[in-house]
Short mmCIF file of C-alpha atoms in Angstrom, two decimals:
data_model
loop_
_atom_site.label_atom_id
_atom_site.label_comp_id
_atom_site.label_asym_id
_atom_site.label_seq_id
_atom_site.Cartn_x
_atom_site.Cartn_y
_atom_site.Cartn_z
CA UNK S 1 0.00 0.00 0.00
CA UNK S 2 1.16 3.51 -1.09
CA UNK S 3 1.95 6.57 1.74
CA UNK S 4 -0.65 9.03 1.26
CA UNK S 5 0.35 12.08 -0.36
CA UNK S 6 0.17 15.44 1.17
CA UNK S 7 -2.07 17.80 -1.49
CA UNK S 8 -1.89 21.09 -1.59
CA UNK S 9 -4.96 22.29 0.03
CA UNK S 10 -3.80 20.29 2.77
CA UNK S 11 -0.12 21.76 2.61
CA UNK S 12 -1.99 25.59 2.41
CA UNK S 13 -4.05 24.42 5.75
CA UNK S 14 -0.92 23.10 7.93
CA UNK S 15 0.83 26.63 6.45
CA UNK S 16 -2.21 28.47 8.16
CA UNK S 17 -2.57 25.95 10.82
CA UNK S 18 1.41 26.76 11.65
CA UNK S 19 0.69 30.67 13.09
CA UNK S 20 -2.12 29.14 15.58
CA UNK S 21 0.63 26.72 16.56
CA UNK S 22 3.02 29.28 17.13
CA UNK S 23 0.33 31.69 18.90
CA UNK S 24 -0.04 28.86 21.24
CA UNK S 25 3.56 28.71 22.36
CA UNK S 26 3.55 32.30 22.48
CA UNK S 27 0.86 32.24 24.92
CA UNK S 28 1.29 28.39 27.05
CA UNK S 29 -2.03 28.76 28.36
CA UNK S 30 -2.24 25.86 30.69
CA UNK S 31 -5.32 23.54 30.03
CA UNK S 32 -4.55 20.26 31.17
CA UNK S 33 -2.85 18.83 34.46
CA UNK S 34 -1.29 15.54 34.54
CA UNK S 35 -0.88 14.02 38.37
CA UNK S 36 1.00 11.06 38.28
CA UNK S 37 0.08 10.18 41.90
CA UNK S 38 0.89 6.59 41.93
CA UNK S 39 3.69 4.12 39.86
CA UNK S 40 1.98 1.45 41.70
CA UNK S 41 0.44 -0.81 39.07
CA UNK S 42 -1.67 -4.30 39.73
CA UNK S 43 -1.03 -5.53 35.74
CA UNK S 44 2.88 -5.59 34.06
CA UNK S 45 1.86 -5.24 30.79
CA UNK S 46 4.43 -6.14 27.85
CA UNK S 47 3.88 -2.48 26.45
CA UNK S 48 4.88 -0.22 29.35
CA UNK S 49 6.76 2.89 28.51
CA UNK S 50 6.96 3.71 32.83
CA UNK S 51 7.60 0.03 33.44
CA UNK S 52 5.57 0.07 36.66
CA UNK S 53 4.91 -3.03 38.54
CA UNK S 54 3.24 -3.67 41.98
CA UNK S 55 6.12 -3.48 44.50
CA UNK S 56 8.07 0.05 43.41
CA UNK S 57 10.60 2.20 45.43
CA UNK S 58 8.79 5.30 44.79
CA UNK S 59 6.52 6.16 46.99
CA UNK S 60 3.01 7.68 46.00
CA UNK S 61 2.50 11.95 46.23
CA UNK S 62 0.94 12.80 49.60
CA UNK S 63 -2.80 14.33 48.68
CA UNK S 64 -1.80 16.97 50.72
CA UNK S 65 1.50 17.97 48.47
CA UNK S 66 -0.60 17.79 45.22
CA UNK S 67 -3.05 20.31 46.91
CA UNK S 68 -0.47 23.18 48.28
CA UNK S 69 0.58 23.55 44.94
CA UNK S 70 -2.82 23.98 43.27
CA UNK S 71 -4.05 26.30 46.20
CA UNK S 72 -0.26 28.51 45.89
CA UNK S 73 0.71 28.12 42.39
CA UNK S 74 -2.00 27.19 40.14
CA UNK S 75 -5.19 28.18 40.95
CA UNK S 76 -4.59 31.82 41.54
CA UNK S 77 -3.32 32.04 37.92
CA UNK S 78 -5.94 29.98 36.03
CA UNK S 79 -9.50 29.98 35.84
CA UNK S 80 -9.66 26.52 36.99
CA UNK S 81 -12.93 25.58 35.03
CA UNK S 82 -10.89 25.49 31.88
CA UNK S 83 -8.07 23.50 33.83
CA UNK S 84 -9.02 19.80 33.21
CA UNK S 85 -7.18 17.64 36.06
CA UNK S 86 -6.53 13.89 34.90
CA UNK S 87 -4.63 11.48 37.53
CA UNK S 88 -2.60 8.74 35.63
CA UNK S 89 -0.19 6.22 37.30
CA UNK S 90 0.84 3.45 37.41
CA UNK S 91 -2.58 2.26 37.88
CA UNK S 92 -4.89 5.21 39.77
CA UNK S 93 -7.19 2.70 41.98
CA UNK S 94 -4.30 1.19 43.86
CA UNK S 95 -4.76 4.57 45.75
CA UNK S 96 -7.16 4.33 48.50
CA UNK S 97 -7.96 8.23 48.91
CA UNK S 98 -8.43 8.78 45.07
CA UNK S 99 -12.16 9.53 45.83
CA UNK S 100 -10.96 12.07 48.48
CA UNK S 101 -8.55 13.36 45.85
CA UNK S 102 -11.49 13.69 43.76
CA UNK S 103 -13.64 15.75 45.76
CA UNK S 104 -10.91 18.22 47.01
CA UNK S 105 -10.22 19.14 43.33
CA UNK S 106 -13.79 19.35 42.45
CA UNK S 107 -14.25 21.77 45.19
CA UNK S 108 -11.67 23.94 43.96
CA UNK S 109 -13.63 24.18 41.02
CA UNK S 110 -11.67 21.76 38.56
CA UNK S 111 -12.99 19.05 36.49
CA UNK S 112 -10.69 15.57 37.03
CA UNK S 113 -10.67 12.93 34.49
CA UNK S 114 -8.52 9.71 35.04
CA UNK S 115 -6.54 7.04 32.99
CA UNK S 116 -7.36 3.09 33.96
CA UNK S 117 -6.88 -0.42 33.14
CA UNK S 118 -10.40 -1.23 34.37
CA UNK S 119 -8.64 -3.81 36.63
CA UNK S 120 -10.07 -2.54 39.90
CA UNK S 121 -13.40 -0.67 38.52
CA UNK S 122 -16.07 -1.98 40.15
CA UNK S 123 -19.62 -0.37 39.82
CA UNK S 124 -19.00 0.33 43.38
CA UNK S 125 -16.30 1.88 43.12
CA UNK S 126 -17.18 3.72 39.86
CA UNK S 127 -20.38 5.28 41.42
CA UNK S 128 -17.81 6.12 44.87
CA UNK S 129 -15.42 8.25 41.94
CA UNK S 130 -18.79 9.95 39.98
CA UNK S 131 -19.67 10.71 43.79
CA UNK S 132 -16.54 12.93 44.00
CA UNK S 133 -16.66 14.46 40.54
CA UNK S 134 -15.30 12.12 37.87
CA UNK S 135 -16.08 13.72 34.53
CA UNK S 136 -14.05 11.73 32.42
CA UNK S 137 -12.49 8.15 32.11
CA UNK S 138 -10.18 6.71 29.17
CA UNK S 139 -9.73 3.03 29.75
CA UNK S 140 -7.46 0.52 28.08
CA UNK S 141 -9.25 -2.04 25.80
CA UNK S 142 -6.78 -3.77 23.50
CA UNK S 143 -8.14 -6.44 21.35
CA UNK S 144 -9.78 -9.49 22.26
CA UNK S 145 -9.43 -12.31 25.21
CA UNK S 146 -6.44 -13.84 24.01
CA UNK S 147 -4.89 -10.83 22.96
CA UNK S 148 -5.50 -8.19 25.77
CA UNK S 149 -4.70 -10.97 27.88
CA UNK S 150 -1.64 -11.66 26.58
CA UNK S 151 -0.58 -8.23 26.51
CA UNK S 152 -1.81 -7.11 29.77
CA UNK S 153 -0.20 -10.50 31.43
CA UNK S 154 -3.19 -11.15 33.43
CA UNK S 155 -5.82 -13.61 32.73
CA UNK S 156 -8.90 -11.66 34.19
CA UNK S 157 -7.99 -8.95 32.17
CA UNK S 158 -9.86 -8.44 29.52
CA UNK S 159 -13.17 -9.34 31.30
CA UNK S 160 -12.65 -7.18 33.88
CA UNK S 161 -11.76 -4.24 30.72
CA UNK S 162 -14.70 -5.10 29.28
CA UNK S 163 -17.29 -4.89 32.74
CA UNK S 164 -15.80 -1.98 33.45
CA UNK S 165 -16.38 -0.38 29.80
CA UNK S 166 -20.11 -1.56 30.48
CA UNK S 167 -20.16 0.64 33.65
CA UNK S 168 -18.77 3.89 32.24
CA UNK S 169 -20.77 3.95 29.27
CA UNK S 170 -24.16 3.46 31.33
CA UNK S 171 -23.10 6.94 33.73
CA UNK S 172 -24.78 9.76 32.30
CA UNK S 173 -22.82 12.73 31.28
CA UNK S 174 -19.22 10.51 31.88
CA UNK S 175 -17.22 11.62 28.98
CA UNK S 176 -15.13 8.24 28.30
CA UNK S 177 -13.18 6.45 25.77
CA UNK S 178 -12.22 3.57 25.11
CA UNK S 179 -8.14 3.16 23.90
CA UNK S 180 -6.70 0.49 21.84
CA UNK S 181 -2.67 -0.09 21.40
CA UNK S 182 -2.80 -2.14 18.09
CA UNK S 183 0.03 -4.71 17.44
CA UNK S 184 0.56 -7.17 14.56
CA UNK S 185 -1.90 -9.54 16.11
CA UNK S 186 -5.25 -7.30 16.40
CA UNK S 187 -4.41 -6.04 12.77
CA UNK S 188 -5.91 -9.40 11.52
CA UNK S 189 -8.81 -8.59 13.23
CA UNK S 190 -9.36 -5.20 13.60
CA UNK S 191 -12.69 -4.78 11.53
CA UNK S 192 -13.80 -7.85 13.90
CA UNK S 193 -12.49 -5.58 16.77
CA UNK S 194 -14.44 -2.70 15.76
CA UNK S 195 -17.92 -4.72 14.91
CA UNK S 196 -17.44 -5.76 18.45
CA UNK S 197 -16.87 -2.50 20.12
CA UNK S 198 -20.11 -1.51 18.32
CA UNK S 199 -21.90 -4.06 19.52
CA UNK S 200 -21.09 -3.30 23.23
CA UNK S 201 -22.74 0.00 22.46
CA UNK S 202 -19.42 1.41 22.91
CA UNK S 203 -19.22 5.36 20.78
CA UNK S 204 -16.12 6.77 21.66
CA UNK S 205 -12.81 4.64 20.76
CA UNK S 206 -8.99 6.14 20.28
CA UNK S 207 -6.31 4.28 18.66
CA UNK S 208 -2.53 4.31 19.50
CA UNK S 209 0.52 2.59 18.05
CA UNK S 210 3.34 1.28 20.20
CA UNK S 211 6.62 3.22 20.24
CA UNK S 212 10.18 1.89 21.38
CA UNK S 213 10.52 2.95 24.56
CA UNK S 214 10.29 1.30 28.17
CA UNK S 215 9.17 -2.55 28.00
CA UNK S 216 8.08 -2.44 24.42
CA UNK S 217 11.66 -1.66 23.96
CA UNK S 218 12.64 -4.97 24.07
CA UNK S 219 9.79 -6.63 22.37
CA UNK S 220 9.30 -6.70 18.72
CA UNK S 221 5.98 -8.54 18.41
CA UNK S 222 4.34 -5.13 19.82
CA UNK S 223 5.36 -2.81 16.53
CA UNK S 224 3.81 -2.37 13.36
CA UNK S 225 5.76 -2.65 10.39
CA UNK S 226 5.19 -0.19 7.63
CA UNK S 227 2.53 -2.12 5.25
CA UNK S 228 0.37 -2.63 8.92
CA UNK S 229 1.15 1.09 9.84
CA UNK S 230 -0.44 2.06 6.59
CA UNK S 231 -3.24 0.05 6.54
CA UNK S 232 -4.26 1.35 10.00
CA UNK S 233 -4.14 4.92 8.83
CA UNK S 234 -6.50 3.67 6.03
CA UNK S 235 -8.61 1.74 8.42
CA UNK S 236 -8.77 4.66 10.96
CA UNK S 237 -10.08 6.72 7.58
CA UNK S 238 -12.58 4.81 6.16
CA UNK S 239 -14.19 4.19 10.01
CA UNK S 240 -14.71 7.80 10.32
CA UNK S 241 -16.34 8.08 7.13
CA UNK S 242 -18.99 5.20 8.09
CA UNK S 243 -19.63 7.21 11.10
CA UNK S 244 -21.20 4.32 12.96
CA UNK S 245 -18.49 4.64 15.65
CA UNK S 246 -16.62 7.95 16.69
CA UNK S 247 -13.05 6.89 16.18
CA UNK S 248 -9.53 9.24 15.99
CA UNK S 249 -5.60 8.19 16.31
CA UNK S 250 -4.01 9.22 19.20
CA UNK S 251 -1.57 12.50 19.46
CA UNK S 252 1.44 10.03 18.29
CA UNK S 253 3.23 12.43 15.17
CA UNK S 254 2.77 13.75 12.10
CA UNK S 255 0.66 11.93 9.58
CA UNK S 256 1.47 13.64 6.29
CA UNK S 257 -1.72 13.06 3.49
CA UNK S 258 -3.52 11.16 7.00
CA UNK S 259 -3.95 14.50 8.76
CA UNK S 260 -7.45 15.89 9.95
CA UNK S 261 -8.46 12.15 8.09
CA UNK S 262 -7.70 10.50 11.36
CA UNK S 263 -8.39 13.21 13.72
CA UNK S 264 -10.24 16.29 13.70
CA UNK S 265 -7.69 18.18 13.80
CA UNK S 266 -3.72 19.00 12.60
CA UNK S 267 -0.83 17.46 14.46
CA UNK S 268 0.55 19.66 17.21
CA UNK S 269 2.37 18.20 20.42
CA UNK S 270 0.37 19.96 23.46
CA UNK S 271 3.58 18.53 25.89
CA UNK S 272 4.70 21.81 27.67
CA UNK S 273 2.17 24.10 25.59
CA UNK S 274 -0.94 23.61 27.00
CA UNK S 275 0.00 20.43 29.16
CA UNK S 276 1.62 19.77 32.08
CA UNK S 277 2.42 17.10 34.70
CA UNK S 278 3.87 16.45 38.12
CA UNK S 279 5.14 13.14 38.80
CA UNK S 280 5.19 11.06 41.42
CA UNK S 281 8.33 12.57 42.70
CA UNK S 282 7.54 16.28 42.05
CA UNK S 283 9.25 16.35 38.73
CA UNK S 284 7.30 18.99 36.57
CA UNK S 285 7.02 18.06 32.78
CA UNK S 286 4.98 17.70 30.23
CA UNK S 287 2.64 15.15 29.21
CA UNK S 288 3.61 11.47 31.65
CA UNK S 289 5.16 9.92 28.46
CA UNK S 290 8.12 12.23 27.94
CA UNK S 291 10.83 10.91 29.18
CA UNK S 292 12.51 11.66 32.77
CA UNK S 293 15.58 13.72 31.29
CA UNK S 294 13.28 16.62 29.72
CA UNK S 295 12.19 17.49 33.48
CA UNK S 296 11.81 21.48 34.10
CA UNK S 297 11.90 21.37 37.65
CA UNK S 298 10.37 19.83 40.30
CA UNK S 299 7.28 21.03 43.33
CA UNK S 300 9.83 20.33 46.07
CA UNK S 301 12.43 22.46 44.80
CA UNK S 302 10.80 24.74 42.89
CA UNK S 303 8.10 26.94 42.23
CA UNK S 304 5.38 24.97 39.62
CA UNK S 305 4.24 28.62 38.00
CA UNK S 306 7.71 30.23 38.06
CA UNK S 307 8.56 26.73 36.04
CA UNK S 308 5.27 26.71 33.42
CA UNK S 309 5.92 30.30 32.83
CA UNK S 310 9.54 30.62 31.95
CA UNK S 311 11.47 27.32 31.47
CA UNK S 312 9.91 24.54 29.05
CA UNK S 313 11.89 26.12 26.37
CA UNK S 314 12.96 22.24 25.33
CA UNK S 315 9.06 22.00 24.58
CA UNK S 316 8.14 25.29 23.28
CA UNK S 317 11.38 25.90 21.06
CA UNK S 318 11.80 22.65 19.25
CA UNK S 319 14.84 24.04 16.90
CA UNK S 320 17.14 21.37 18.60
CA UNK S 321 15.33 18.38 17.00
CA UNK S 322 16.80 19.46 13.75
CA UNK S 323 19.23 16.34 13.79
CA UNK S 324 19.49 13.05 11.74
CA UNK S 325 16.27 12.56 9.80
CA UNK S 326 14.64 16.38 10.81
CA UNK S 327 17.25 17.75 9.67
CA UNK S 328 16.29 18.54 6.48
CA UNK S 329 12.91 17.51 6.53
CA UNK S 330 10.55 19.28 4.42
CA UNK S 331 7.60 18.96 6.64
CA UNK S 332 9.60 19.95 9.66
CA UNK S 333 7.38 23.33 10.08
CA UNK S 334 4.13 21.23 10.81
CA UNK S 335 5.57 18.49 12.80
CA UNK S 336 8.67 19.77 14.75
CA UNK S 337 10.63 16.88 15.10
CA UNK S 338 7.86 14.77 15.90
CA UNK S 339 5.99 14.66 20.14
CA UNK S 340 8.29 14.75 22.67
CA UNK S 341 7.89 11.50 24.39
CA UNK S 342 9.13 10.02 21.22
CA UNK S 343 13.27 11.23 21.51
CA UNK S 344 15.16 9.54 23.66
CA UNK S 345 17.31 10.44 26.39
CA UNK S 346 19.95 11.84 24.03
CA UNK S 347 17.10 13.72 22.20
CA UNK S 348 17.18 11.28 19.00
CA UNK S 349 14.21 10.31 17.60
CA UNK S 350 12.71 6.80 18.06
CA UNK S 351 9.67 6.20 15.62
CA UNK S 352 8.72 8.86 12.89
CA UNK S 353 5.39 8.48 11.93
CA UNK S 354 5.80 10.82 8.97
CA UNK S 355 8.83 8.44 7.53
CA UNK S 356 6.66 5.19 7.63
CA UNK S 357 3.79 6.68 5.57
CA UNK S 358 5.66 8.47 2.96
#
């Protein structure tokens, strides 16, 4: 299968598109808030880019740490209802408090969202976290029984996944979505996959592709090759032109001929524009996939506003990706060396979506 080529009403769009990208730098208005409060994880899952497990030397966030610095350093700079909160991990329902987490940020005026497994999401527990605010939940659904299972390293898995996708999707006004990492083995199936998502009266779905980095690292079952790459983009297309399901692809890269096909809108990495993150230690970052080594400072050290207002210049000035491949990449302007989480610790690139679609 042929790389989709980039036309020029396209090209004249990502030229227009590239002065709203830079207004948004100019101005870093923060919008989302990563809290990584846990690397506590009840799955090991062969995909892991934090490699959490259930017995880790870092010890969750205090609450009580996570809250000085919204009451000191973010709130009285943002309007916090267009500050949306998500708390990732590790696996978020290890922690016991997370409803009490929930409710002090919702009475601070902040909508929370969170990222989970499903593992440990009861109905109980579910109607506990809409209790204290939960507005939105992504959950990880990757393929069927023997291939979530497999993945996730768990036999319970994918039944538990799927119970838990039953919940959400029953809670009115929940804003959810379901996420899918495709490998080589769900490929084969994914029009199966996607008659079946339907048919759990599932509406919402996002698609991601597995990168090089943490456990996936080390295992090349997990990665696409080109031909599969391409046929997903194609796949991704022609399922948002059915319409019976409201799919996109994930903020991964650049997409070339694919973009505003596969997502409703042009690539632009958010990762120290509009989003931030503290980590379980206090490191302050961008998005919770960038890598350790691009840290901007940290809560314990630091002040979090003094850091989103005048460091992040790794994020916000991406000239220093021009190296290898970007060098003299044409499309450079639109994509900036690609998202952040995807250079290593030496700031090389790992995957280029752009280069496996031309």
């Amino acid at each position: 299968m042929k790389g989709k080529r980039l036309g020029l009403r396209k090209y004249l769009g990502l030229k227009l598109f590239k002065g709203l990208y830079d207004e948004a730098i100019e101005h870093h208005e923060l919008r989302t808030l990563f809290w990584e409060c846990t690397l506590r994880c009840n799955l090991s899952c062969r995909h892991c880019g934090s490699d959490c497990r259930v017995d880790v030397a870092e010890q969750d966030m205090p609450l009580a740490d996570f809250l000085k610095v919204l009451d000191e350093e973010v709130t009285p700079h943002v309007d916090p209802r267009r500050v949306l909160i998500i708390f990732s991990g590790g696996e978020v329902l290890v922690r016991r408090d997370l409803e009490e987490a929930g409710r002090e940020v919702m009475r601070r005026g902040y909508m929370w969202g969170m990222v989970t497994n499903g593992m440990a999401l009861t109905p109980q527990r579910l109607d506990a976290l809409v209790d204290a605010g939960l507005r939105s939940v992504s959950i990880s659904f990757d393929g069927f029984e023997d291939i979530h299972n497999h993945i996730r390293r768990n036999p319970l898995s994918f039944e538990r996944a799927r119970q838990a996708v039953q919940s959400i999707r029953r809670v009115d006004g929940l804003l959810y979505d379901v996420i899918t990492c495709v490998t080589p083995a769900l490929m084969e199936r994914l029009d199966e996959w996607k008659e079946f998502l339907i048919s759990e009266g599932i509406s919402h779905w996002r698609i991601f592709s597995i990168f090089p980095a943490g456990r996936a690292k080390r295992d090349d079952s997990l990665h696409l090759n080109v031909e599969q790459y391409r046929q997903l983009m194609e796949f991704i297309r022609l399922t948002r032109k059915e319409g019976r399901i409201n799919l996109s692809y994930a903020c991964e890269g650049f997409l070339g001929g694919y973009e505003t096909e596969v997502r409703d809108h042009f690539y632009m990495c958010t990762a120290g524009v509009s989003v931030a993150s503290i980590r379980v230690n206090g490191d302050i970052s961008g998005c919770t996939s960038v890598r350790g080594n691009y840290t901007q400072g940290n809560i314990y050290k630091d002040r979090f506003w003094d850091v989103w207002q005048n460091r992040f210049q790794p994020f916000r000035n991406r000239e220093w990706t021009k190296i290898d491949e970007c060098r003299d990449c044409k499309v450079w302007d639109f994509c900036r060396g690609g998202g952040m989480h995807l250079r290593d610790d030496e700031g090389k690139l790992m995957y280029c979506h752009y280069r496996m679609l031309k």
